[in-house]
Amino acid sequence: MKTFNEKLANWIDATPATEAGINNIQIPGQAELLVWQTRYKEPTVYEQDFVQHLIKAFSTGVTELTDLVQSLNQQGFRCESGELWTSEKFSEEMQRLGY
């Protein structure tokens, strides 16, 4: 099973075709359904670790951004740059990752 949508990677920053369906026509009943329709690459180790630390924070009842940032820092999980989390850095990271 594929873990990301290979076609999506080709369309990042692409200019859409002026004609409908170019190279993307799906025949009913023969279209390949992907588990991860909107993911253009496999998640990095950093991204997977980030998810685990977010799950841990949310499982303790965290609902506010400041508490989430504090939890990530207390868990010892740092930004990809190695810096401590701030609300601004968290928001920027979510935007960079597309969430």
PDB file of N, CA and C in Angstrom:
ATOM      1  N   MET A   1       0.840  -1.176   0.000  1.00  0.00           N
ATOM      2  CA  MET A   1       0.000   0.000   0.000  1.00  0.00           C
ATOM      3  C   MET A   1       0.886   1.241   0.000  1.00  0.00           C
ATOM      4  N   LYS A   2       0.531   2.205  -0.817  1.00  0.00           N
ATOM      5  CA  LYS A   2       1.270   3.465  -0.853  1.00  0.00           C
ATOM      6  C   LYS A   2       0.936   4.292   0.374  1.00  0.00           C
ATOM      7  N   THR A   3       1.929   5.010   0.881  1.00  0.00           N
ATOM      8  CA  THR A   3       1.729   5.809   2.082  1.00  0.00           C
ATOM      9  C   THR A   3       1.572   7.288   1.785  1.00  0.00           C
ATOM     10  N   PHE A   4       1.630   7.663   0.498  1.00  0.00           N
ATOM     11  CA  PHE A   4       1.392   9.046   0.120  1.00  0.00           C
ATOM     12  C   PHE A   4       0.955   9.090  -1.331  1.00  0.00           C
ATOM     13  N   ASN A   5       0.383  10.198  -1.732  1.00  0.00           N
ATOM     14  CA  ASN A   5      -0.146  10.374  -3.073  1.00  0.00           C
ATOM     15  C   ASN A   5       0.954  10.897  -3.983  1.00  0.00           C
ATOM     16  N   GLU A   6       1.532  10.020  -4.801  1.00  0.00           N
ATOM     17  CA  GLU A   6       2.643  10.400  -5.676  1.00  0.00           C
ATOM     18  C   GLU A   6       2.250  11.474  -6.680  1.00  0.00           C
ATOM     19  N   LYS A   7       1.015  11.453  -7.161  1.00  0.00           N
ATOM     20  CA  LYS A   7       0.568  12.454  -8.127  1.00  0.00           C
ATOM     21  C   LYS A   7       0.513  13.844  -7.509  1.00  0.00           C
ATOM     22  N   LEU A   8       0.213  13.917  -6.216  1.00  0.00           N
ATOM     23  CA  LEU A   8       0.090  15.214  -5.564  1.00  0.00           C
ATOM     24  C   LEU A   8       1.422  15.954  -5.554  1.00  0.00           C
ATOM     25  N   ALA A   9       2.526  15.237  -5.379  1.00  0.00           N
ATOM     26  CA  ALA A   9       3.848  15.872  -5.354  1.00  0.00           C
ATOM     27  C   ALA A   9       4.116  16.615  -6.653  1.00  0.00           C
ATOM     28  N   ASN A  10       3.634  16.087  -7.763  1.00  0.00           N
ATOM     29  CA  ASN A  10       3.844  16.739  -9.051  1.00  0.00           C
ATOM     30  C   ASN A  10       3.036  18.015  -9.199  1.00  0.00           C
ATOM     31  N   TRP A  11       1.992  18.159  -8.425  1.00  0.00           N
ATOM     32  CA  TRP A  11       1.102  19.307  -8.568  1.00  0.00           C
ATOM     33  C   TRP A  11       1.383  20.446  -7.601  1.00  0.00           C
ATOM     34  N   ILE A  12       2.319  20.268  -6.695  1.00  0.00           N
ATOM     35  CA  ILE A  12       2.649  21.354  -5.772  1.00  0.00           C
ATOM     36  C   ILE A  12       3.274  22.483  -6.577  1.00  0.00           C
ATOM     37  N   ASP A  13       2.746  23.668  -6.421  1.00  0.00           N
ATOM     38  CA  ASP A  13       3.212  24.860  -7.135  1.00  0.00           C
ATOM     39  C   ASP A  13       3.065  24.742  -8.650  1.00  0.00           C
ATOM     40  N   ALA A  14       2.219  23.863  -9.123  1.00  0.00           N
ATOM     41  CA  ALA A  14       2.025  23.707 -10.566  1.00  0.00           C
ATOM     42  C   ALA A  14       0.923  24.635 -11.057  1.00  0.00           C
ATOM     43  N   THR A  15       0.983  24.967 -12.320  1.00  0.00           N
ATOM     44  CA  THR A  15      -0.071  25.749 -12.953  1.00  0.00           C
ATOM     45  C   THR A  15      -1.086  24.773 -13.526  1.00  0.00           C
ATOM     46  N   PRO A  16      -2.336  24.910 -13.190  1.00  0.00           N
ATOM     47  CA  PRO A  16      -3.340  23.970 -13.692  1.00  0.00           C
ATOM     48  C   PRO A  16      -3.431  23.998 -15.209  1.00  0.00           C
ATOM     49  N   ALA A  17      -3.753  22.841 -15.790  1.00  0.00           N
ATOM     50  CA  ALA A  17      -3.930  22.746 -17.230  1.00  0.00           C
ATOM     51  C   ALA A  17      -5.154  23.558 -17.646  1.00  0.00           C
ATOM     52  N   THR A  18      -5.119  24.043 -18.864  1.00  0.00           N
ATOM     53  CA  THR A  18      -6.255  24.813 -19.367  1.00  0.00           C
ATOM     54  C   THR A  18      -7.350  23.906 -19.901  1.00  0.00           C
ATOM     55  N   GLU A  19      -7.032  22.629 -20.097  1.00  0.00           N
ATOM     56  CA  GLU A  19      -8.018  21.665 -20.587  1.00  0.00           C
ATOM     57  C   GLU A  19      -8.312  20.660 -19.482  1.00  0.00           C
ATOM     58  N   ALA A  20      -9.563  20.313 -19.340  1.00  0.00           N
ATOM     59  CA  ALA A  20      -9.973  19.403 -18.269  1.00  0.00           C
ATOM     60  C   ALA A  20      -9.433  17.994 -18.474  1.00  0.00           C
ATOM     61  N   GLY A  21      -9.019  17.369 -17.388  1.00  0.00           N
ATOM     62  CA  GLY A  21      -8.682  15.952 -17.378  1.00  0.00           C
ATOM     63  C   GLY A  21      -7.362  15.559 -18.000  1.00  0.00           C
ATOM     64  N   ILE A  22      -6.511  16.491 -18.347  1.00  0.00           N
ATOM     65  CA  ILE A  22      -5.248  16.146 -18.980  1.00  0.00           C
ATOM     66  C   ILE A  22      -4.429  15.239 -18.050  1.00  0.00           C
ATOM     67  N   ASN A  23      -4.103  14.047 -18.514  1.00  0.00           N
ATOM     68  CA  ASN A  23      -3.288  13.052 -17.790  1.00  0.00           C
ATOM     69  C   ASN A  23      -3.896  12.601 -16.467  1.00  0.00           C
ATOM     70  N   ASN A  24      -5.151  12.839 -16.244  1.00  0.00           N
ATOM     71  CA  ASN A  24      -5.722  12.491 -14.951  1.00  0.00           C
ATOM     72  C   ASN A  24      -7.130  11.918 -15.060  1.00  0.00           C
ATOM     73  N   ILE A  25      -7.494  11.406 -16.215  1.00  0.00           N
ATOM     74  CA  ILE A  25      -8.827  10.860 -16.383  1.00  0.00           C
ATOM     75  C   ILE A  25      -8.928   9.537 -15.631  1.00  0.00           C
ATOM     76  N   GLN A  26      -9.974   9.396 -14.831  1.00  0.00           N
ATOM     77  CA  GLN A  26     -10.187   8.159 -14.084  1.00  0.00           C
ATOM     78  C   GLN A  26     -11.363   7.410 -14.681  1.00  0.00           C
ATOM     79  N   ILE A  27     -11.144   6.145 -14.923  1.00  0.00           N
ATOM     80  CA  ILE A  27     -12.201   5.294 -15.448  1.00  0.00           C
ATOM     81  C   ILE A  27     -13.000   4.768 -14.257  1.00  0.00           C
ATOM     82  N   PRO A  28     -14.318   4.969 -14.253  1.00  0.00           N
ATOM     83  CA  PRO A  28     -15.129   4.501 -13.120  1.00  0.00           C
ATOM     84  C   PRO A  28     -14.854   3.028 -12.809  1.00  0.00           C
ATOM     85  N   GLY A  29     -14.657   2.756 -11.526  1.00  0.00           N
ATOM     86  CA  GLY A  29     -14.392   1.387 -11.079  1.00  0.00           C
ATOM     87  C   GLY A  29     -12.943   0.970 -11.195  1.00  0.00           C
ATOM     88  N   GLN A  30     -12.110   1.783 -11.833  1.00  0.00           N
ATOM     89  CA  GLN A  30     -10.701   1.426 -11.997  1.00  0.00           C
ATOM     90  C   GLN A  30      -9.753   2.435 -11.348  1.00  0.00           C
ATOM     91  N   ALA A  31     -10.305   3.440 -10.692  1.00  0.00           N
ATOM     92  CA  ALA A  31      -9.463   4.456 -10.042  1.00  0.00           C
ATOM     93  C   ALA A  31      -8.789   3.852  -8.821  1.00  0.00           C
ATOM     94  N   GLU A  32      -7.517   4.158  -8.657  1.00  0.00           N
ATOM     95  CA  GLU A  32      -6.780   3.680  -7.485  1.00  0.00           C
ATOM     96  C   GLU A  32      -7.095   4.589  -6.300  1.00  0.00           C
ATOM     97  N   LEU A  33      -7.627   4.008  -5.238  1.00  0.00           N
ATOM     98  CA  LEU A  33      -7.931   4.772  -4.038  1.00  0.00           C
ATOM     99  C   LEU A  33      -6.743   4.687  -3.098  1.00  0.00           C
ATOM    100  N   LEU A  34      -6.282   5.844  -2.657  1.00  0.00           N
ATOM    101  CA  LEU A  34      -5.123   5.910  -1.769  1.00  0.00           C
ATOM    102  C   LEU A  34      -5.583   6.201  -0.352  1.00  0.00           C
ATOM    103  N   VAL A  35      -4.900   5.601   0.611  1.00  0.00           N
ATOM    104  CA  VAL A  35      -5.219   5.864   2.009  1.00  0.00           C
ATOM    105  C   VAL A  35      -4.944   7.334   2.329  1.00  0.00           C
ATOM    106  N   TRP A  36      -3.845   7.850   1.839  1.00  0.00           N
ATOM    107  CA  TRP A  36      -3.451   9.226   2.129  1.00  0.00           C
ATOM    108  C   TRP A  36      -3.601  10.057   0.863  1.00  0.00           C
ATOM    109  N   GLN A  37      -4.811  10.491   0.557  1.00  0.00           N
ATOM    110  CA  GLN A  37      -5.090  11.219  -0.672  1.00  0.00           C
ATOM    111  C   GLN A  37      -4.375  12.569  -0.750  1.00  0.00           C
ATOM    112  N   THR A  38      -4.178  13.233   0.388  1.00  0.00           N
ATOM    113  CA  THR A  38      -3.666  14.596   0.357  1.00  0.00           C
ATOM    114  C   THR A  38      -2.224  14.724   0.820  1.00  0.00           C
ATOM    115  N   ARG A  39      -1.544  13.618   1.014  1.00  0.00           N
ATOM    116  CA  ARG A  39      -0.158  13.681   1.476  1.00  0.00           C
ATOM    117  C   ARG A  39       0.767  13.462   0.294  1.00  0.00           C
ATOM    118  N   TYR A  40       1.677  14.419   0.027  1.00  0.00           N
ATOM    119  CA  TYR A  40       2.533  14.333  -1.148  1.00  0.00           C
ATOM    120  C   TYR A  40       3.869  13.641  -0.877  1.00  0.00           C
ATOM    121  N   LYS A  41       4.143  13.322   0.394  1.00  0.00           N
ATOM    122  CA  LYS A  41       5.368  12.596   0.744  1.00  0.00           C
ATOM    123  C   LYS A  41       5.128  11.873   2.061  1.00  0.00           C
ATOM    124  N   GLU A  42       5.976  10.916   2.361  1.00  0.00           N
ATOM    125  CA  GLU A  42       5.861  10.251   3.651  1.00  0.00           C
ATOM    126  C   GLU A  42       6.290  11.223   4.748  1.00  0.00           C
ATOM    127  N   PRO A  43       5.668  11.150   5.916  1.00  0.00           N
ATOM    128  CA  PRO A  43       6.079  12.047   7.001  1.00  0.00           C
ATOM    129  C   PRO A  43       7.509  11.746   7.439  1.00  0.00           C
ATOM    130  N   THR A  44       8.228  12.799   7.801  1.00  0.00           N
ATOM    131  CA  THR A  44       9.592  12.639   8.296  1.00  0.00           C
ATOM    132  C   THR A  44       9.549  12.105   9.729  1.00  0.00           C
ATOM    133  N   VAL A  45      10.682  11.696  10.238  1.00  0.00           N
ATOM    134  CA  VAL A  45      10.769  11.244  11.630  1.00  0.00           C
ATOM    135  C   VAL A  45      10.358  12.380  12.558  1.00  0.00           C
ATOM    136  N   TYR A  46      10.809  13.599  12.247  1.00  0.00           N
ATOM    137  CA  TYR A  46      10.430  14.766  13.043  1.00  0.00           C
ATOM    138  C   TYR A  46       8.914  14.922  13.084  1.00  0.00           C
ATOM    139  N   GLU A  47       8.248  14.821  11.933  1.00  0.00           N
ATOM    140  CA  GLU A  47       6.796  14.974  11.875  1.00  0.00           C
ATOM    141  C   GLU A  47       6.085  13.872  12.659  1.00  0.00           C
ATOM    142  N   GLN A  48       6.582  12.656  12.562  1.00  0.00           N
ATOM    143  CA  GLN A  48       5.986  11.550  13.316  1.00  0.00           C
ATOM    144  C   GLN A  48       6.182  11.741  14.812  1.00  0.00           C
ATOM    145  N   ASP A  49       7.365  12.203  15.218  1.00  0.00           N
ATOM    146  CA  ASP A  49       7.617  12.489  16.633  1.00  0.00           C
ATOM    147  C   ASP A  49       6.722  13.632  17.121  1.00  0.00           C
ATOM    148  N   PHE A  50       6.550  14.634  16.277  1.00  0.00           N
ATOM    149  CA  PHE A  50       5.704  15.779  16.603  1.00  0.00           C
ATOM    150  C   PHE A  50       4.291  15.289  16.915  1.00  0.00           C
ATOM    151  N   VAL A  51       3.759  14.425  16.082  1.00  0.00           N
ATOM    152  CA  VAL A  51       2.418  13.879  16.291  1.00  0.00           C
ATOM    153  C   VAL A  51       2.331  13.161  17.634  1.00  0.00           C
ATOM    154  N   GLN A  52       3.321  12.332  17.945  1.00  0.00           N
ATOM    155  CA  GLN A  52       3.295  11.591  19.202  1.00  0.00           C
ATOM    156  C   GLN A  52       3.306  12.528  20.403  1.00  0.00           C
ATOM    157  N   HIS A  53       4.093  13.594  20.328  1.00  0.00           N
ATOM    158  CA  HIS A  53       4.133  14.552  21.438  1.00  0.00           C
ATOM    159  C   HIS A  53       2.835  15.355  21.535  1.00  0.00           C
ATOM    160  N   LEU A  54       2.220  15.655  20.395  1.00  0.00           N
ATOM    161  CA  LEU A  54       0.921  16.327  20.425  1.00  0.00           C
ATOM    162  C   LEU A  54      -0.141  15.423  21.047  1.00  0.00           C
ATOM    163  N   ILE A  55      -0.126  14.156  20.666  1.00  0.00           N
ATOM    164  CA  ILE A  55      -1.086  13.202  21.238  1.00  0.00           C
ATOM    165  C   ILE A  55      -0.914  13.130  22.749  1.00  0.00           C
ATOM    166  N   LYS A  56       0.329  13.080  23.191  1.00  0.00           N
ATOM    167  CA  LYS A  56       0.596  13.005  24.628  1.00  0.00           C
ATOM    168  C   LYS A  56       0.065  14.262  25.331  1.00  0.00           C
ATOM    169  N   ALA A  57       0.291  15.426  24.727  1.00  0.00           N
ATOM    170  CA  ALA A  57      -0.191  16.677  25.329  1.00  0.00           C
ATOM    171  C   ALA A  57      -1.711  16.695  25.383  1.00  0.00           C
ATOM    172  N   PHE A  58      -2.360  16.348  24.279  1.00  0.00           N
ATOM    173  CA  PHE A  58      -3.823  16.385  24.239  1.00  0.00           C
ATOM    174  C   PHE A  58      -4.440  15.336  25.167  1.00  0.00           C
ATOM    175  N   SER A  59      -3.753  14.224  25.358  1.00  0.00           N
ATOM    176  CA  SER A  59      -4.299  13.176  26.231  1.00  0.00           C
ATOM    177  C   SER A  59      -4.300  13.590  27.702  1.00  0.00           C
ATOM    178  N   THR A  60      -3.550  14.635  28.033  1.00  0.00           N
ATOM    179  CA  THR A  60      -3.551  15.141  29.410  1.00  0.00           C
ATOM    180  C   THR A  60      -4.611  16.220  29.603  1.00  0.00           C
ATOM    181  N   GLY A  61      -5.371  16.508  28.557  1.00  0.00           N
ATOM    182  CA  GLY A  61      -6.454  17.481  28.666  1.00  0.00           C
ATOM    183  C   GLY A  61      -6.107  18.875  28.197  1.00  0.00           C
ATOM    184  N   VAL A  62      -4.951  19.061  27.583  1.00  0.00           N
ATOM    185  CA  VAL A  62      -4.557  20.374  27.078  1.00  0.00           C
ATOM    186  C   VAL A  62      -5.533  20.815  25.993  1.00  0.00           C
ATOM    187  N   THR A  63      -6.012  22.061  26.117  1.00  0.00           N
ATOM    188  CA  THR A  63      -6.926  22.610  25.100  1.00  0.00           C
ATOM    189  C   THR A  63      -6.512  23.999  24.637  1.00  0.00           C
ATOM    190  N   GLU A  64      -5.610  24.645  25.338  1.00  0.00           N
ATOM    191  CA  GLU A  64      -5.190  26.001  24.998  1.00  0.00           C
ATOM    192  C   GLU A  64      -3.783  25.990  24.414  1.00  0.00           C
ATOM    193  N   LEU A  65      -3.535  26.893  23.465  1.00  0.00           N
ATOM    194  CA  LEU A  65      -2.247  26.946  22.777  1.00  0.00           C
ATOM    195  C   LEU A  65      -1.084  27.145  23.739  1.00  0.00           C
ATOM    196  N   THR A  66      -1.231  28.044  24.697  1.00  0.00           N
ATOM    197  CA  THR A  66      -0.121  28.283  25.637  1.00  0.00           C
ATOM    198  C   THR A  66       0.197  27.025  26.443  1.00  0.00           C
ATOM    199  N   ASP A  67      -0.826  26.277  26.821  1.00  0.00           N
ATOM    200  CA  ASP A  67      -0.605  25.029  27.561  1.00  0.00           C
ATOM    201  C   ASP A  67       0.023  23.966  26.668  1.00  0.00           C
ATOM    202  N   LEU A  68      -0.361  23.954  25.401  1.00  0.00           N
ATOM    203  CA  LEU A  68       0.204  22.990  24.455  1.00  0.00           C
ATOM    204  C   LEU A  68       1.690  23.255  24.250  1.00  0.00           C
ATOM    205  N   VAL A  69       2.036  24.514  24.055  1.00  0.00           N
ATOM    206  CA  VAL A  69       3.438  24.906  23.879  1.00  0.00           C
ATOM    207  C   VAL A  69       4.242  24.531  25.124  1.00  0.00           C
ATOM    208  N   GLN A  70       3.682  24.795  26.283  1.00  0.00           N
ATOM    209  CA  GLN A  70       4.358  24.463  27.545  1.00  0.00           C
ATOM    210  C   GLN A  70       4.556  22.953  27.652  1.00  0.00           C
ATOM    211  N   SER A  71       3.553  22.176  27.265  1.00  0.00           N
ATOM    212  CA  SER A  71       3.651  20.726  27.325  1.00  0.00           C
ATOM    213  C   SER A  71       4.737  20.205  26.399  1.00  0.00           C
ATOM    214  N   LEU A  72       4.794  20.726  25.178  1.00  0.00           N
ATOM    215  CA  LEU A  72       5.840  20.284  24.240  1.00  0.00           C
ATOM    216  C   LEU A  72       7.223  20.568  24.804  1.00  0.00           C
ATOM    217  N   ASN A  73       7.391  21.750  25.387  1.00  0.00           N
ATOM    218  CA  ASN A  73       8.684  22.101  25.988  1.00  0.00           C
ATOM    219  C   ASN A  73       9.001  21.219  27.187  1.00  0.00           C
ATOM    220  N   GLN A  74       8.008  20.935  28.037  1.00  0.00           N
ATOM    221  CA  GLN A  74       8.221  20.077  29.208  1.00  0.00           C
ATOM    222  C   GLN A  74       8.561  18.655  28.794  1.00  0.00           C
ATOM    223  N   GLN A  75       7.995  18.198  27.673  1.00  0.00           N
ATOM    224  CA  GLN A  75       8.286  16.853  27.183  1.00  0.00           C
ATOM    225  C   GLN A  75       9.696  16.768  26.580  1.00  0.00           C
ATOM    226  N   GLY A  76      10.325  17.923  26.379  1.00  0.00           N
ATOM    227  CA  GLY A  76      11.663  17.942  25.797  1.00  0.00           C
ATOM    228  C   GLY A  76      11.652  17.913  24.275  1.00  0.00           C
ATOM    229  N   PHE A  77      10.488  18.084  23.667  1.00  0.00           N
ATOM    230  CA  PHE A  77      10.399  18.096  22.212  1.00  0.00           C
ATOM    231  C   PHE A  77      10.601  19.520  21.721  1.00  0.00           C
ATOM    232  N   ARG A  78      11.543  19.699  20.831  1.00  0.00           N
ATOM    233  CA  ARG A  78      11.893  21.028  20.344  1.00  0.00           C
ATOM    234  C   ARG A  78      11.448  21.222  18.898  1.00  0.00           C
ATOM    235  N   CYS A  79      11.436  22.486  18.481  1.00  0.00           N
ATOM    236  CA  CYS A  79      11.189  22.814  17.071  1.00  0.00           C
ATOM    237  C   CYS A  79      12.250  22.096  16.233  1.00  0.00           C
ATOM    238  N   GLU A  80      12.000  21.974  14.955  1.00  0.00           N
ATOM    239  CA  GLU A  80      12.965  21.314  14.083  1.00  0.00           C
ATOM    240  C   GLU A  80      14.313  22.027  14.119  1.00  0.00           C
ATOM    241  N   SER A  81      14.301  23.327  14.404  1.00  0.00           N
ATOM    242  CA  SER A  81      15.537  24.107  14.504  1.00  0.00           C
ATOM    243  C   SER A  81      16.254  23.882  15.830  1.00  0.00           C
ATOM    244  N   GLY A  82      15.599  23.192  16.772  1.00  0.00           N
ATOM    245  CA  GLY A  82      16.193  22.928  18.075  1.00  0.00           C
ATOM    246  C   GLY A  82      15.798  23.927  19.150  1.00  0.00           C
ATOM    247  N   GLU A  83      15.025  24.932  18.774  1.00  0.00           N
ATOM    248  CA  GLU A  83      14.607  25.964  19.716  1.00  0.00           C
ATOM    249  C   GLU A  83      13.406  25.504  20.535  1.00  0.00           C
ATOM    250  N   LEU A  84      13.192  26.180  21.673  1.00  0.00           N
ATOM    251  CA  LEU A  84      11.994  25.946  22.465  1.00  0.00           C
ATOM    252  C   LEU A  84      10.779  26.455  21.700  1.00  0.00           C
ATOM    253  N   TRP A  85       9.647  25.852  21.989  1.00  0.00           N
ATOM    254  CA  TRP A  85       8.399  26.263  21.349  1.00  0.00           C
ATOM    255  C   TRP A  85       7.875  27.548  21.954  1.00  0.00           C
ATOM    256  N   THR A  86       7.296  28.376  21.128  1.00  0.00           N
ATOM    257  CA  THR A  86       6.496  29.530  21.533  1.00  0.00           C
ATOM    258  C   THR A  86       5.182  29.408  20.767  1.00  0.00           C
ATOM    259  N   SER A  87       4.190  30.182  21.155  1.00  0.00           N
ATOM    260  CA  SER A  87       2.917  30.172  20.435  1.00  0.00           C
ATOM    261  C   SER A  87       3.123  30.552  18.974  1.00  0.00           C
ATOM    262  N   GLU A  88       3.988  31.523  18.731  1.00  0.00           N
ATOM    263  CA  GLU A  88       4.257  31.976  17.368  1.00  0.00           C
ATOM    264  C   GLU A  88       4.944  30.877  16.559  1.00  0.00           C
ATOM    265  N   LYS A  89       5.950  30.235  17.163  1.00  0.00           N
ATOM    266  CA  LYS A  89       6.663  29.164  16.454  1.00  0.00           C
ATOM    267  C   LYS A  89       5.728  27.991  16.146  1.00  0.00           C
ATOM    268  N   PHE A  90       4.835  27.672  17.091  1.00  0.00           N
ATOM    269  CA  PHE A  90       3.893  26.582  16.867  1.00  0.00           C
ATOM    270  C   PHE A  90       2.959  26.917  15.704  1.00  0.00           C
ATOM    271  N   SER A  91       2.429  28.130  15.691  1.00  0.00           N
ATOM    272  CA  SER A  91       1.526  28.553  14.614  1.00  0.00           C
ATOM    273  C   SER A  91       2.236  28.532  13.263  1.00  0.00           C
ATOM    274  N   GLU A  92       3.475  29.001  13.243  1.00  0.00           N
ATOM    275  CA  GLU A  92       4.266  28.979  12.001  1.00  0.00           C
ATOM    276  C   GLU A  92       4.499  27.541  11.535  1.00  0.00           C
ATOM    277  N   GLU A  93       4.773  26.659  12.474  1.00  0.00           N
ATOM    278  CA  GLU A  93       5.031  25.261  12.115  1.00  0.00           C
ATOM    279  C   GLU A  93       3.778  24.591  11.573  1.00  0.00           C
ATOM    280  N   MET A  94       2.634  24.870  12.174  1.00  0.00           N
ATOM    281  CA  MET A  94       1.383  24.306  11.679  1.00  0.00           C
ATOM    282  C   MET A  94       1.093  24.810  10.260  1.00  0.00           C
ATOM    283  N   GLN A  95       1.401  26.078  10.031  1.00  0.00           N
ATOM    284  CA  GLN A  95       1.197  26.639   8.692  1.00  0.00           C
ATOM    285  C   GLN A  95       2.174  25.991   7.699  1.00  0.00           C
ATOM    286  N   ARG A  96       3.426  25.824   8.097  1.00  0.00           N
ATOM    287  CA  ARG A  96       4.424  25.207   7.215  1.00  0.00           C
ATOM    288  C   ARG A  96       4.035  23.769   6.868  1.00  0.00           C
ATOM    289  N   LEU A  97       3.527  23.044   7.855  1.00  0.00           N
ATOM    290  CA  LEU A  97       3.170  21.651   7.638  1.00  0.00           C
ATOM    291  C   LEU A  97       1.810  21.499   6.961  1.00  0.00           C
ATOM    292  N   GLY A  98       1.085  22.605   6.838  1.00  0.00           N
ATOM    293  CA  GLY A  98      -0.176  22.570   6.113  1.00  0.00           C
ATOM    294  C   GLY A  98      -1.399  22.265   6.939  1.00  0.00           C
ATOM    295  N   TYR A  99      -1.355  22.557   8.233  1.00  0.00           N
ATOM    296  CA  TYR A  99      -2.494  22.267   9.094  1.00  0.00           C
ATOM    297  C   TYR A  99      -3.131  23.519   9.591  1.00  0.00           C
TER     298      TYR A  99
END
